[in-house]
Short mmCIF file of C-alpha atoms and ligand atoms in Angstrom, two decimals:
data_model
loop_
_atom_site.label_atom_id
_atom_site.label_comp_id
_atom_site.label_asym_id
_atom_site.label_seq_id
_atom_site.Cartn_x
_atom_site.Cartn_y
_atom_site.Cartn_z
CA MET Q 1 0.00 0.00 0.00
CA SER Q 2 1.19 3.51 -0.82
CA ASP Q 3 2.53 5.83 1.89
CA PHE Q 4 0.98 8.76 0.10
CA PRO Q 5 -2.39 10.22 1.08
CA ILE Q 6 -5.49 9.69 -1.04
CA ILE Q 7 -6.07 13.17 -2.44
CA LEU Q 8 -9.26 14.28 -4.12
CA HIS Q 9 -9.15 17.45 -6.22
CA HIS Q 10 -12.79 18.56 -6.19
CA PHE Q 11 -15.23 21.31 -5.35
CA ASP Q 12 -18.02 20.93 -2.85
CA GLN Q 13 -20.90 21.56 -5.30
CA SER Q 14 -19.60 18.97 -7.80
CA PRO Q 15 -22.00 16.01 -8.21
CA PHE Q 16 -19.36 13.74 -9.73
CA SER Q 17 -17.14 14.49 -6.75
CA GLU Q 18 -20.00 13.58 -4.44
CA LYS Q 19 -19.84 10.03 -5.83
CA ILE Q 20 -16.25 9.69 -4.72
CA ARG Q 21 -16.82 11.38 -1.36
CA LEU Q 22 -19.60 8.89 -0.75
CA ILE Q 23 -17.32 5.98 -1.60
CA PHE Q 24 -14.83 7.31 0.96
CA GLY Q 25 -17.72 7.14 3.42
CA LEU Q 26 -18.86 3.66 2.39
CA LYS Q 27 -15.32 2.29 2.62
CA SER Q 28 -14.22 4.45 5.60
CA ILE Q 29 -11.22 5.77 3.68
CA ALA Q 30 -9.34 8.72 5.17
CA TRP Q 31 -8.72 11.31 2.45
CA SER Q 32 -7.22 14.70 1.77
CA SER Q 33 -9.44 17.27 0.13
CA VAL Q 34 -7.98 19.79 -2.29
CA ARG Q 35 -10.70 22.29 -3.09
CA ILE Q 36 -10.28 23.50 -6.64
CA SER Q 37 -12.01 26.42 -8.27
CA ARG Q 38 -15.36 25.66 -9.95
CA ILE Q 39 -14.01 27.25 -13.12
CA MET Q 40 -10.63 27.41 -14.80
CA PRO Q 41 -7.79 28.25 -14.30
CA ARG Q 42 -6.47 25.50 -12.01
CA PRO Q 43 -2.76 26.17 -12.24
CA ASP Q 44 -1.58 23.56 -9.72
CA LEU Q 45 -3.78 20.77 -11.09
CA MET Q 46 -3.02 20.97 -14.83
CA PRO Q 47 0.65 19.94 -14.37
CA LEU Q 48 -0.67 16.74 -12.77
CA THR Q 49 -3.35 15.88 -15.32
CA GLY Q 50 -1.59 17.10 -18.46
CA GLY Q 51 -4.57 19.31 -19.28
CA TYR Q 52 -7.52 17.05 -18.43
CA ARG Q 53 -9.97 19.48 -16.84
CA ARG Q 54 -12.98 17.55 -15.63
CA THR Q 55 -13.73 17.23 -11.92
CA PRO Q 56 -12.90 15.26 -9.78
CA VAL Q 57 -9.32 14.00 -10.07
CA MET Q 58 -7.73 11.63 -7.55
CA GLN Q 59 -4.03 11.76 -6.79
CA ILE Q 60 -1.96 9.17 -4.95
CA GLY Q 61 1.66 10.33 -4.97
CA ALA Q 62 2.55 10.78 -8.65
CA ASP Q 63 -0.31 8.60 -9.92
CA ILE Q 64 -3.23 10.68 -11.15
CA TYR Q 65 -6.68 9.16 -11.76
CA CYS Q 66 -9.03 10.99 -14.10
CA ASP Q 67 -12.80 10.36 -14.29
CA THR Q 68 -15.00 8.79 -11.62
CA GLN Q 69 -15.04 5.43 -13.44
CA CYS Q 70 -11.27 5.25 -13.19
CA ILE Q 71 -11.20 6.53 -9.60
CA MET Q 72 -13.81 3.96 -8.53
CA ARG Q 73 -11.85 1.13 -10.14
CA GLU Q 74 -8.68 2.17 -8.33
CA LEU Q 75 -10.44 2.56 -4.98
CA GLU Q 76 -11.94 -0.93 -5.37
CA ARG Q 77 -8.47 -2.29 -6.14
CA ARG Q 78 -6.79 -0.62 -3.18
CA PHE Q 79 -9.68 -0.94 -0.72
CA PRO Q 80 -11.57 -4.08 -1.74
CA LYS Q 81 -13.54 -4.32 1.53
CA PRO Q 82 -16.37 -3.56 1.75
CA SER Q 83 -16.78 -4.26 -1.94
CA LEU Q 84 -19.06 -2.08 -4.03
CA LEU Q 85 -19.19 -4.81 -6.68
CA PRO Q 86 -21.75 -7.33 -5.40
CA ASP Q 87 -21.33 -10.87 -6.72
CA GLY Q 88 -23.04 -11.30 -10.03
CA HIS Q 89 -23.33 -7.55 -10.64
CA GLU Q 90 -19.69 -6.53 -11.23
CA GLY Q 91 -20.18 -5.55 -14.87
CA LEU Q 92 -23.40 -3.60 -14.48
CA ALA Q 93 -22.15 -1.88 -11.32
CA PHE Q 94 -19.53 -0.15 -13.48
CA ALA Q 95 -21.62 0.10 -16.66
CA SER Q 96 -24.37 1.94 -14.78
CA ALA Q 97 -22.23 5.10 -15.14
CA MET Q 98 -23.11 5.18 -18.83
CA TRP Q 99 -26.76 5.62 -17.77
CA THR Q 100 -26.34 7.85 -14.71
CA ASP Q 101 -23.55 10.12 -15.96
CA ARG Q 102 -24.94 10.76 -19.41
CA SER Q 103 -28.67 10.47 -20.12
CA PHE Q 104 -29.82 10.82 -16.48
CA PHE Q 105 -27.27 13.55 -15.71
CA GLN Q 106 -28.23 15.63 -18.75
CA ASN Q 107 -31.79 15.83 -17.39
CA THR Q 108 -30.44 16.72 -13.97
CA VAL Q 109 -28.16 19.47 -15.30
CA ASN Q 110 -30.98 20.91 -17.33
CA LEU Q 111 -33.32 20.99 -14.34
CA VAL Q 112 -30.71 22.58 -12.10
CA PHE Q 113 -29.44 25.31 -14.42
CA GLY Q 114 -32.82 25.88 -16.07
CA SER Q 115 -34.28 26.53 -12.60
CA LEU Q 116 -31.37 28.63 -11.35
CA ALA Q 117 -31.66 30.66 -14.59
CA ASP Q 118 -30.58 34.26 -13.88
CA GLN Q 119 -28.62 33.23 -10.81
CA VAL Q 120 -26.05 31.30 -12.90
CA PRO Q 121 -22.94 33.53 -12.85
CA ALA Q 122 -21.69 34.86 -16.19
CA ASP Q 123 -18.13 33.61 -15.61
CA PHE Q 124 -19.47 30.08 -14.97
CA ILE Q 125 -21.46 30.18 -18.22
CA ALA Q 126 -18.42 31.40 -20.16
CA ASP Q 127 -16.27 28.63 -18.63
CA ARG Q 128 -18.74 25.87 -19.44
CA GLU Q 129 -19.19 27.20 -23.00
CA GLN Q 130 -15.46 26.89 -23.47
CA LEU Q 131 -15.53 23.39 -21.95
CA ARG Q 132 -18.35 22.20 -24.21
CA GLY Q 133 -17.47 24.16 -27.33
CA ALA Q 134 -21.16 25.06 -27.48
CA LYS Q 135 -23.57 27.60 -26.03
CA PHE Q 136 -24.54 27.04 -22.39
CA ASP Q 137 -28.08 28.18 -23.07
CA VAL Q 138 -29.76 28.76 -19.73
CA ALA Q 139 -32.91 30.19 -21.37
CA ALA Q 140 -33.32 27.02 -23.46
CA MET Q 141 -32.82 24.94 -20.30
CA THR Q 142 -35.53 26.94 -18.53
CA ALA Q 143 -37.89 26.38 -21.45
CA ALA Q 144 -37.12 22.64 -21.36
CA ILE Q 145 -37.97 22.19 -17.64
CA PRO Q 146 -41.37 20.53 -18.24
CA VAL Q 147 -39.96 17.87 -20.55
CA MET Q 148 -36.93 17.40 -18.33
CA ARG Q 149 -39.19 16.78 -15.33
CA ASP Q 150 -40.77 13.94 -17.31
CA GLN Q 151 -37.37 12.50 -18.11
CA TYR Q 152 -36.08 12.83 -14.56
CA ARG Q 153 -39.23 11.12 -13.28
CA ALA Q 154 -38.71 8.19 -15.67
CA HIS Q 155 -35.20 7.65 -14.31
CA LEU Q 156 -36.42 7.86 -10.71
CA ALA Q 157 -39.14 5.32 -11.51
CA TRP Q 158 -36.48 2.82 -12.66
CA ILE Q 159 -34.69 3.15 -9.33
CA ASP Q 160 -37.96 2.82 -7.46
CA ALA Q 161 -38.82 -0.32 -9.46
CA GLN Q 162 -35.51 -1.90 -8.41
CA LEU Q 163 -36.22 -1.14 -4.76
CA CYS Q 164 -39.91 -2.04 -4.62
CA ASP Q 165 -39.37 -5.49 -3.07
CA GLU Q 166 -38.07 -3.63 0.04
CA ARG Q 167 -34.41 -4.35 -0.72
CA GLU Q 168 -32.09 -1.67 0.66
CA TRP Q 169 -29.85 -1.23 -2.37
CA ILE Q 170 -30.29 -1.39 -6.13
CA PHE Q 171 -28.69 -4.83 -6.49
CA GLY Q 172 -29.95 -6.22 -3.18
CA GLU Q 173 -28.40 -6.40 0.27
CA GLN Q 174 -25.17 -4.60 -0.40
CA PRO Q 175 -24.53 -1.07 -1.72
CA SER Q 176 -22.77 -0.92 -5.07
CA LEU Q 177 -21.28 1.53 -7.53
CA CYS Q 178 -24.70 1.62 -9.19
CA ASP Q 179 -26.24 3.12 -6.04
CA VAL Q 180 -23.46 5.71 -5.90
CA ASN Q 181 -23.75 6.56 -9.60
CA ALA Q 182 -27.51 6.95 -9.53
CA TYR Q 183 -27.60 8.87 -6.23
CA MET Q 184 -25.43 11.66 -7.67
CA ASN Q 185 -28.41 12.90 -9.67
CA ILE Q 186 -30.71 13.08 -6.68
CA TRP Q 187 -28.03 14.72 -4.54
CA TYR Q 188 -27.41 17.39 -7.17
CA VAL Q 189 -31.05 18.32 -7.62
CA ARG Q 190 -31.60 18.37 -3.86
CA SER Q 191 -28.53 20.54 -3.34
CA ASN Q 192 -29.83 23.16 -5.74
CA LEU Q 193 -33.62 23.17 -5.99
CA ASP Q 194 -36.15 23.93 -3.28
CA ASP Q 195 -38.78 21.74 -4.97
CA ALA Q 196 -36.46 18.72 -5.35
CA ASP Q 197 -38.38 16.69 -2.81
CA ASP Q 198 -41.68 17.34 -4.62
CA MET Q 199 -40.26 15.36 -7.55
CA LEU Q 200 -39.47 12.50 -5.16
CA ALA Q 201 -42.87 12.57 -3.42
CA GLU Q 202 -44.36 9.62 -5.31
CA PHE Q 203 -41.23 7.46 -4.91
CA ASP Q 204 -41.21 6.18 -1.33
CA HIS Q 205 -38.46 3.66 -1.98
CA VAL Q 206 -36.20 6.20 -3.65
CA ARG Q 207 -36.62 8.63 -0.75
CA ALA Q 208 -35.77 5.97 1.83
CA TRP Q 209 -32.79 4.76 -0.25
CA ALA Q 210 -31.47 8.31 -0.76
CA GLY Q 211 -31.77 8.84 3.00
CA ARG Q 212 -29.63 5.76 3.61
CA LEU Q 213 -26.98 7.06 1.22
CA ARG Q 214 -26.99 10.56 2.69
CA ALA Q 215 -26.47 9.07 6.15
CA VAL Q 216 -23.25 7.36 4.99
CA GLY Q 217 -21.33 10.64 4.95
CA HIS Q 218 -17.89 11.21 3.47
CA GLY Q 219 -15.47 9.40 5.76
CA PRO Q 220 -12.53 11.10 7.53
CA ARG Q 221 -11.62 14.25 5.57
CA SER Q 222 -8.76 16.70 6.02
CA GLU Q 223 -7.88 19.75 3.93
CA MET Q 224 -4.75 20.30 1.86
CA THR Q 225 -3.76 23.09 -0.54
CA SER Q 226 -3.22 22.50 -4.25
CA ALA Q 227 0.40 23.60 -3.80
CA GLU Q 228 0.92 20.90 -1.15
CA ALA Q 229 -0.59 18.28 -3.44
CA LEU Q 230 1.66 19.31 -6.32
CA GLU Q 231 4.66 19.16 -3.99
CA ILE Q 232 3.72 15.59 -3.03
CA ALA Q 233 3.70 14.60 -6.71
CA THR Q 234 7.11 16.15 -7.32
CA ARG Q 235 8.59 14.13 -4.45
CA ALA Q 236 6.89 10.86 -5.45
CA THR Q 237 7.67 8.29 -8.11
CA PRO Q 238 4.71 6.78 -9.96
CA GLN Q 239 3.87 3.32 -8.63
CA THR Q 240 2.09 1.95 -11.71
CA GLU Q 241 3.60 -1.27 -12.98
CA GLU Q 242 3.90 -2.04 -16.67
CA LEU Q 243 0.97 -4.06 -17.94
CA SER Q 244 0.30 -5.13 -21.51
CA ASP Q 245 -2.97 -6.23 -23.03
CA PRO Q 246 -2.56 -9.00 -25.61
CA GLY Q 247 -6.22 -8.53 -26.56
CA ASP Q 248 -5.93 -4.84 -27.38
CA PRO Q 249 -7.89 -4.52 -30.65
CA ASN Q 250 -5.42 -1.97 -32.06
CA GLY Q 251 -2.28 -3.71 -30.90
CA ARG Q 252 -1.39 -0.87 -28.52
CA LYS Q 253 1.34 -1.70 -26.03
CA PRO Q 254 3.49 -0.18 -23.29
CA GLY Q 255 5.95 2.29 -24.77
CA ASP Q 256 3.56 3.51 -27.50
CA LYS Q 257 3.02 7.26 -27.60
CA VAL Q 258 -0.66 8.15 -27.63
CA GLU Q 259 -3.15 10.87 -26.80
CA VAL Q 260 -6.31 10.30 -24.78
CA MET Q 261 -9.42 12.48 -24.53
CA PRO Q 262 -13.05 12.24 -23.36
CA ASP Q 263 -15.57 11.51 -26.11
CA ASP Q 264 -18.26 13.88 -24.80
CA TYR Q 265 -16.92 17.29 -23.79
CA GLY Q 266 -13.81 18.85 -22.35
CA LYS Q 267 -12.10 17.26 -25.36
CA ILE Q 268 -8.54 18.12 -24.43
CA ARG Q 269 -5.98 15.58 -25.56
CA VAL Q 270 -3.51 14.36 -22.95
CA GLY Q 271 -0.38 12.87 -24.47
CA GLY Q 272 2.08 10.40 -23.01
CA GLU Q 273 3.68 6.99 -23.26
CA ILE Q 274 1.57 3.95 -22.39
CA VAL Q 275 2.64 2.26 -19.15
CA ALA Q 276 -0.33 -0.03 -18.61
CA LEU Q 277 -3.51 -0.89 -20.47
CA SER Q 278 -6.49 -3.17 -20.34
CA ALA Q 279 -10.05 -3.22 -21.66
CA GLN Q 280 -11.06 -0.75 -18.92
CA HIS Q 281 -7.99 1.32 -18.21
CA ILE Q 282 -5.05 3.10 -19.81
CA ALA Q 283 -2.15 4.75 -17.96
CA LEU Q 284 0.24 7.25 -19.57
CA ARG Q 285 3.66 8.36 -18.38
CA ARG Q 286 4.26 12.10 -18.72
CA HIS Q 287 6.94 14.56 -17.73
CA ASP Q 288 5.93 18.00 -16.58
CA PRO Q 289 8.31 20.84 -15.69
CA ARG Q 290 6.54 21.44 -12.35
CA ALA Q 291 5.15 18.00 -11.43
CA GLY Q 292 8.08 15.90 -12.68
CA GLU Q 293 7.24 12.36 -13.79
CA VAL Q 294 3.60 11.41 -13.36
CA VAL Q 295 1.40 8.57 -14.59
CA VAL Q 296 -2.07 9.71 -15.63
CA HIS Q 297 -4.84 7.08 -15.65
CA PHE Q 298 -8.05 7.10 -17.72
CA PRO Q 299 -10.93 4.71 -18.29
CA ARG Q 300 -11.47 3.26 -21.78
CA ALA Q 301 -15.27 3.48 -22.07
CA GLY Q 302 -16.12 7.08 -22.95
CA PHE Q 303 -12.51 7.95 -23.82
CA LEU Q 304 -10.75 7.96 -27.21
CA VAL Q 305 -7.14 6.89 -27.74
CA PHE Q 306 -5.17 8.18 -30.74
CA PRO Q 307 -1.61 7.49 -31.83
CA ALA Q 308 0.47 10.59 -30.98
N1 GSH S 401 -16.97 11.58 -16.88
C1 GSH S 401 -16.50 12.47 -15.84
C2 GSH S 401 -17.47 13.65 -15.74
C3 GSH S 401 -17.02 14.67 -14.73
C4 GSH S 401 -17.72 16.01 -14.91
O1 GSH S 401 -18.32 16.31 -15.94
N2 GSH S 401 -17.58 16.81 -13.87
C5 GSH S 401 -18.04 18.19 -13.96
C6 GSH S 401 -18.11 18.78 -12.56
S1 GSH S 401 -19.17 17.88 -11.50
C7 GSH S 401 -16.99 18.96 -14.70
O2 GSH S 401 -15.95 18.44 -15.02
N3 GSH S 401 -17.24 20.23 -14.94
C8 GSH S 401 -16.24 21.04 -15.55
C9 GSH S 401 -15.11 21.36 -14.64
O3 GSH S 401 -15.18 21.11 -13.42
O4 GSH S 401 -14.13 21.89 -15.15
C10 GSH S 401 -16.38 11.71 -14.54
O5 GSH S 401 -17.04 10.70 -14.36
O6 GSH S 401 -15.56 12.10 -13.70
#
């Protein structure tokens, strides 16, 4: 096990970060919180990620984990007990992110920003327009609230249907990554909208389940500055061991120079040399003038890999 602290670069209002904070709670992991700005610039974080700018990012020494899928995988590997991958549900526990983080989350975002409307700060809108390469159209989101309520309700009804036999968690007796992934959307709406609980009123099982998750908390948290986190990376050596994947469909292998980027938005390419890869994970070695040598980890689903 690493001597370095588990560091989460996040901001308190971030729903994707809430997933990871909740996992710290479920697994009782002590962690160091680096609060980053909600908008760019993040001058002490970019040397670590190589330009990846989504939130959250986990850092352990000079190993940097981008995207909640990748962070969850690494936390399961390092802290397997209690497992959030119940027997027989390992695949869907991870795959649920493709439902909760995309279709479900788009409804959630629309409801939140469409309702906040004029209160959304101009600098936040400008930042997210740059991130998406498209207009962050709050007026259109406000107009779409009725249809988004329908969509949000449909997603809630799926969760309620899973829970209707009085089970405590989506897959049964044990909480899983699917619970964490889905809960993010309820947490985010509740954190922002006064009428959030009205939308939950008809879903008794969802309300009880969300109450159980809220009660979990975030585990032992301490604060650290971004400068301290960067300093830790400069002192550390990446711990990732070389791993090849004989089944890689494109014949990629350790030593190849590639670029990796998300397939949805924030499409910034991060370049480096492959250290390890598998069907679900790719790790790149990079050298940065401030951070030194780091290994940056990404998931495969939802990310594109190009030869450099
Ligand atoms: N697929 C990513 C999505 C993360 C994401 O979109 N996070 C939001 C904040 S909750 C974000 O990055 N917003 C832009 C930013 O923070 O720069 C993940 O699972 O971590």
